[in-house]
JSON list of C-alpha atoms in Angstrom, two decimals:
[
{"chain": "A", "resi": 1, "resn": "LEU", "atom": "CA", "xyz": [78.49, 114.94, 108.80]},
{"chain": "A", "resi": 2, "resn": "PRO", "atom": "CA", "xyz": [75.87, 117.20, 107.22]},
{"chain": "A", "resi": 3, "resn": "GLY", "atom": "CA", "xyz": [77.43, 116.97, 103.72]},
{"chain": "A", "resi": 4, "resn": "THR", "atom": "CA", "xyz": [77.24, 113.18, 103.67]},
{"chain": "A", "resi": 5, "resn": "SER", "atom": "CA", "xyz": [74.17, 112.30, 105.75]},
{"chain": "A", "resi": 6, "resn": "GLY", "atom": "CA", "xyz": [72.10, 109.62, 104.03]},
{"chain": "A", "resi": 7, "resn": "LEU", "atom": "CA", "xyz": [74.47, 109.15, 101.07]},
{"chain": "A", "resi": 8, "resn": "PHE", "atom": "CA", "xyz": [76.04, 105.83, 101.99]},
{"chain": "A", "resi": 9, "resn": "VAL", "atom": "CA", "xyz": [75.01, 102.33, 103.08]},
{"chain": "A", "resi": 10, "resn": "PRO", "atom": "CA", "xyz": [77.27, 100.61, 105.63]},
{"chain": "A", "resi": 11, "resn": "GLN", "atom": "CA", "xyz": [79.02, 98.45, 103.01]},
{"chain": "A", "resi": 12, "resn": "MET", "atom": "CA", "xyz": [80.11, 101.54, 101.07]},
{"chain": "A", "resi": 13, "resn": "LEU", "atom": "CA", "xyz": [81.87, 102.74, 104.20]},
{"chain": "A", "resi": 14, "resn": "ILE", "atom": "CA", "xyz": [83.42, 99.28, 104.78]},
{"chain": "A", "resi": 15, "resn": "LEU", "atom": "CA", "xyz": [81.62, 98.96, 108.12]},
{"chain": "A", "resi": 16, "resn": "ASP", "atom": "CA", "xyz": [80.92, 95.31, 107.31]},
{"chain": "A", "resi": 17, "resn": "LEU", "atom": "CA", "xyz": [84.66, 94.61, 107.07]},
{"chain": "A", "resi": 18, "resn": "SER", "atom": "CA", "xyz": [85.55, 96.45, 110.28]},
{"chain": "A", "resi": 19, "resn": "GLY", "atom": "CA", "xyz": [82.80, 94.95, 112.46]},
{"chain": "A", "resi": 20, "resn": "GLY", "atom": "CA", "xyz": [80.63, 98.07, 112.44]},
{"chain": "A", "resi": 21, "resn": "VAL", "atom": "CA", "xyz": [77.50, 96.23, 111.33]},
{"chain": "A", "resi": 22, "resn": "SER", "atom": "CA", "xyz": [76.15, 92.84, 112.34]},
{"chain": "A", "resi": 23, "resn": "PHE", "atom": "CA", "xyz": [74.12, 90.63, 110.03]},
{"chain": "A", "resi": 24, "resn": "THR", "atom": "CA", "xyz": [73.09, 88.27, 112.82]},
{"chain": "A", "resi": 25, "resn": "LYS", "atom": "CA", "xyz": [71.21, 90.48, 115.27]},
{"chain": "A", "resi": 26, "resn": "GLY", "atom": "CA", "xyz": [69.15, 93.59, 115.76]},
{"chain": "A", "resi": 27, "resn": "CYS", "atom": "CA", "xyz": [66.91, 95.75, 113.63]},
{"chain": "A", "resi": 28, "resn": "TYR", "atom": "CA", "xyz": [67.65, 99.22, 112.36]},
{"chain": "A", "resi": 29, "resn": "PRO", "atom": "CA", "xyz": [66.38, 101.61, 109.66]},
{"chain": "A", "resi": 30, "resn": "GLY", "atom": "CA", "xyz": [67.42, 100.39, 106.22]},
{"chain": "A", "resi": 31, "resn": "GLN", "atom": "CA", "xyz": [68.20, 96.88, 107.42]},
{"chain": "A", "resi": 32, "resn": "GLU", "atom": "CA", "xyz": [66.48, 95.24, 104.45]},
{"chain": "A", "resi": 33, "resn": "VAL", "atom": "CA", "xyz": [68.61, 97.06, 101.86]},
{"chain": "A", "resi": 34, "resn": "VAL", "atom": "CA", "xyz": [71.82, 96.47, 103.80]},
{"chain": "A", "resi": 35, "resn": "ALA", "atom": "CA", "xyz": [71.11, 92.77, 104.31]},
{"chain": "A", "resi": 36, "resn": "ARG", "atom": "CA", "xyz": [70.03, 92.25, 100.70]},
{"chain": "A", "resi": 37, "resn": "THR", "atom": "CA", "xyz": [73.27, 93.84, 99.46]},
{"chain": "A", "resi": 38, "resn": "HIS", "atom": "CA", "xyz": [75.30, 91.65, 101.82]},
{"chain": "A", "resi": 39, "resn": "TYR", "atom": "CA", "xyz": [73.62, 88.34, 101.03]},
{"chain": "A", "resi": 40, "resn": "LEU", "atom": "CA", "xyz": [73.26, 88.82, 97.27]},
{"chain": "A", "resi": 41, "resn": "GLY", "atom": "CA", "xyz": [76.86, 90.00, 96.88]},
{"chain": "A", "resi": 42, "resn": "LYS", "atom": "CA", "xyz": [75.95, 93.05, 94.81]},
{"chain": "A", "resi": 43, "resn": "GLN", "atom": "CA", "xyz": [78.38, 95.48, 96.47]},
{"chain": "A", "resi": 44, "resn": "ARG", "atom": "CA", "xyz": [80.04, 97.54, 93.73]},
{"chain": "A", "resi": 45, "resn": "ARG", "atom": "CA", "xyz": [81.21, 100.54, 95.75]},
{"chain": "A", "resi": 46, "resn": "ARG", "atom": "CA", "xyz": [83.60, 100.82, 98.70]},
{"chain": "A", "resi": 47, "resn": "THR", "atom": "CA", "xyz": [85.57, 103.41, 100.61]},
{"chain": "A", "resi": 48, "resn": "PHE", "atom": "CA", "xyz": [89.22, 103.89, 99.71]},
{"chain": "A", "resi": 49, "resn": "VAL", "atom": "CA", "xyz": [91.98, 106.06, 101.14]},
{"chain": "A", "resi": 50, "resn": "GLY", "atom": "CA", "xyz": [93.91, 108.62, 99.13]},
{"chain": "A", "resi": 51, "resn": "ARG", "atom": "CA", "xyz": [95.88, 111.85, 99.13]},
{"chain": "A", "resi": 52, "resn": "LEU", "atom": "CA", "xyz": [95.74, 114.93, 96.99]},
{"chain": "A", "resi": 53, "resn": "ASP", "atom": "CA", "xyz": [97.67, 118.16, 96.66]},
{"chain": "A", "resi": 54, "resn": "GLY", "atom": "CA", "xyz": [95.74, 121.35, 97.20]},
{"chain": "A", "resi": 55, "resn": "ALA", "atom": "CA", "xyz": [92.96, 122.41, 99.53]},
{"chain": "A", "resi": 56, "resn": "VAL", "atom": "CA", "xyz": [91.10, 119.99, 101.77]},
{"chain": "A", "resi": 57, "resn": "PRO", "atom": "CA", "xyz": [87.85, 119.10, 99.96]},
{"chain": "A", "resi": 58, "resn": "ASP", "atom": "CA", "xyz": [84.52, 119.23, 101.74]},
{"chain": "A", "resi": 59, "resn": "PRO", "atom": "CA", "xyz": [82.83, 115.93, 102.60]},
{"chain": "A", "resi": 60, "resn": "GLY", "atom": "CA", "xyz": [80.20, 115.01, 100.05]},
{"chain": "A", "resi": 61, "resn": "ILE", "atom": "CA", "xyz": [81.83, 116.59, 96.99]},
{"chain": "A", "resi": 62, "resn": "ASP", "atom": "CA", "xyz": [82.05, 114.47, 93.87]},
{"chain": "A", "resi": 63, "resn": "VAL", "atom": "CA", "xyz": [84.99, 112.27, 93.05]},
{"chain": "A", "resi": 64, "resn": "LEU", "atom": "CA", "xyz": [85.46, 112.40, 89.28]},
{"chain": "A", "resi": 65, "resn": "ASP", "atom": "CA", "xyz": [86.77, 109.67, 86.99]},
{"chain": "A", "resi": 66, "resn": "ALA", "atom": "CA", "xyz": [89.30, 110.23, 84.20]},
{"chain": "A", "resi": 67, "resn": "ALA", "atom": "CA", "xyz": [86.51, 111.33, 81.84]},
{"chain": "A", "resi": 68, "resn": "GLY", "atom": "CA", "xyz": [85.24, 113.93, 84.33]},
{"chain": "A", "resi": 69, "resn": "ALA", "atom": "CA", "xyz": [82.08, 112.01, 85.27]},
{"chain": "A", "resi": 70, "resn": "ALA", "atom": "CA", "xyz": [80.99, 111.64, 88.90]},
{"chain": "A", "resi": 71, "resn": "ALA", "atom": "CA", "xyz": [82.25, 108.27, 90.16]},
{"chain": "A", "resi": 72, "resn": "GLY", "atom": "CA", "xyz": [81.89, 108.67, 93.93]},
{"chain": "A", "resi": 73, "resn": "ARG", "atom": "CA", "xyz": [82.08, 111.12, 96.82]},
{"chain": "A", "resi": 74, "resn": "VAL", "atom": "CA", "xyz": [84.50, 112.32, 99.45]},
{"chain": "A", "resi": 75, "resn": "VAL", "atom": "CA", "xyz": [83.53, 110.79, 102.80]},
{"chain": "A", "resi": 76, "resn": "LEU", "atom": "CA", "xyz": [86.03, 112.64, 105.00]},
{"chain": "A", "resi": 77, "resn": "ALA", "atom": "CA", "xyz": [89.13, 114.76, 104.42]},
{"chain": "A", "resi": 78, "resn": "ALA", "atom": "CA", "xyz": [91.76, 116.40, 106.62]},
{"chain": "A", "resi": 79, "resn": "PRO", "atom": "CA", "xyz": [95.06, 118.26, 106.17]},
{"chain": "A", "resi": 80, "resn": "ALA", "atom": "CA", "xyz": [97.86, 115.78, 105.45]},
{"chain": "A", "resi": 81, "resn": "PRO", "atom": "CA", "xyz": [101.30, 115.94, 107.06]},
{"chain": "A", "resi": 82, "resn": "GLY", "atom": "CA", "xyz": [103.56, 117.76, 104.64]},
{"chain": "A", "resi": 83, "resn": "GLY", "atom": "CA", "xyz": [100.69, 119.56, 102.88]},
{"chain": "A", "resi": 84, "resn": "GLY", "atom": "CA", "xyz": [97.74, 118.61, 100.76]},
{"chain": "A", "resi": 85, "resn": "ALA", "atom": "CA", "xyz": [94.86, 116.52, 102.02]},
{"chain": "A", "resi": 86, "resn": "ALA", "atom": "CA", "xyz": [94.33, 112.98, 103.23]},
{"chain": "A", "resi": 87, "resn": "LEU", "atom": "CA", "xyz": [90.93, 111.62, 102.37]},
{"chain": "A", "resi": 88, "resn": "LEU", "atom": "CA", "xyz": [88.52, 108.76, 102.53]},
{"chain": "A", "resi": 89, "resn": "PHE", "atom": "CA", "xyz": [86.37, 108.52, 99.43]},
{"chain": "A", "resi": 90, "resn": "GLU", "atom": "CA", "xyz": [83.84, 106.04, 98.15]},
{"chain": "A", "resi": 91, "resn": "THR", "atom": "CA", "xyz": [83.77, 105.05, 94.53]},
{"chain": "A", "resi": 92, "resn": "GLN", "atom": "CA", "xyz": [83.00, 102.21, 92.17]},
{"chain": "A", "resi": 93, "resn": "PHE", "atom": "CA", "xyz": [85.55, 99.40, 92.02]},
{"chain": "A", "resi": 94, "resn": "ALA", "atom": "CA", "xyz": [85.83, 99.86, 88.25]},
{"chain": "A", "resi": 95, "resn": "ALA", "atom": "CA", "xyz": [86.62, 103.58, 88.57]},
{"chain": "A", "resi": 96, "resn": "PHE", "atom": "CA", "xyz": [89.18, 102.94, 91.31]},
{"chain": "A", "resi": 97, "resn": "SER", "atom": "CA", "xyz": [90.87, 100.23, 89.25]},
{"chain": "A", "resi": 98, "resn": "ALA", "atom": "CA", "xyz": [90.96, 102.43, 86.14]},
{"chain": "A", "resi": 99, "resn": "GLY", "atom": "CA", "xyz": [92.69, 105.27, 88.04]},
{"chain": "A", "resi": 100, "resn": "GLY", "atom": "CA", "xyz": [92.65, 108.93, 87.08]},
{"chain": "A", "resi": 101, "resn": "LEU", "atom": "CA", "xyz": [90.32, 109.94, 89.93]},
{"chain": "A", "resi": 102, "resn": "SER", "atom": "CA", "xyz": [90.19, 113.52, 91.18]},
{"chain": "A", "resi": 103, "resn": "ALA", "atom": "CA", "xyz": [88.41, 115.64, 93.78]},
{"chain": "A", "resi": 104, "resn": "GLY", "atom": "CA", "xyz": [88.24, 119.39, 94.10]},
{"chain": "A", "resi": 105, "resn": "GLY", "atom": "CA", "xyz": [90.23, 119.79, 90.89]},
{"chain": "A", "resi": 106, "resn": "ALA", "atom": "CA", "xyz": [93.25, 117.80, 92.12]},
{"chain": "A", "resi": 107, "resn": "PRO", "atom": "CA", "xyz": [94.23, 114.22, 91.22]},
{"chain": "A", "resi": 108, "resn": "ILE", "atom": "CA", "xyz": [93.80, 111.59, 93.93]},
{"chain": "A", "resi": 109, "resn": "VAL", "atom": "CA", "xyz": [96.84, 109.45, 94.71]},
{"chain": "A", "resi": 110, "resn": "PRO", "atom": "CA", "xyz": [95.45, 106.14, 96.03]},
{"chain": "A", "resi": 111, "resn": "GLY", "atom": "CA", "xyz": [96.70, 104.89, 99.38]},
{"chain": "A", "resi": 112, "resn": "GLU", "atom": "CA", "xyz": [96.51, 101.57, 101.20]},
{"chain": "A", "resi": 113, "resn": "LEU", "atom": "CA", "xyz": [93.99, 100.60, 103.84]},
{"chain": "A", "resi": 114, "resn": "PRO", "atom": "CA", "xyz": [95.35, 98.56, 106.78]},
{"chain": "A", "resi": 115, "resn": "TYR", "atom": "CA", "xyz": [93.18, 95.59, 105.75]},
{"chain": "A", "resi": 116, "resn": "PRO", "atom": "CA", "xyz": [92.12, 94.05, 102.42]},
{"chain": "A", "resi": 117, "resn": "VAL", "atom": "CA", "xyz": [88.97, 95.24, 100.65]},
{"chain": "A", "resi": 118, "resn": "PRO", "atom": "CA", "xyz": [87.51, 92.40, 98.59]},
{"chain": "A", "resi": 119, "resn": "GLY", "atom": "CA", "xyz": [86.45, 93.26, 95.08]},
{"chain": "A", "resi": 120, "resn": "PRO", "atom": "CA", "xyz": [82.92, 92.78, 93.74]},
{"chain": "A", "resi": 121, "resn": "GLU", "atom": "CA", "xyz": [83.71, 89.26, 92.55]},
{"chain": "A", "resi": 122, "resn": "ALA", "atom": "CA", "xyz": [84.43, 88.26, 96.18]},
{"chain": "A", "resi": 123, "resn": "SER", "atom": "CA", "xyz": [81.27, 89.86, 97.64]}
]
């Protein structure tokens, strides 16, 4: 998407957990950074799922923490059944754990992904 092009590495978008990137074959632009992050276990940001009331935010807008500081970005959003918006957003583990996140002026209600996302201590 134009609003998010170049903002994320594959691990932020959990492509390493869903089989979308291989660490055993091939070469691609940015491979060194992606591999270094994987092998050193320095991943501190991931994509999470959530819901908010209000308008559907544009991809790439800031996700704010409880203090109003930028803590991540909306990856993708769509109208949710029953109103509001369903969204994928990337943020720091610490900000997600602390709660109080918002996007587009509305609080984000965290949802559950269909698979576990290991925290930074497990990376």
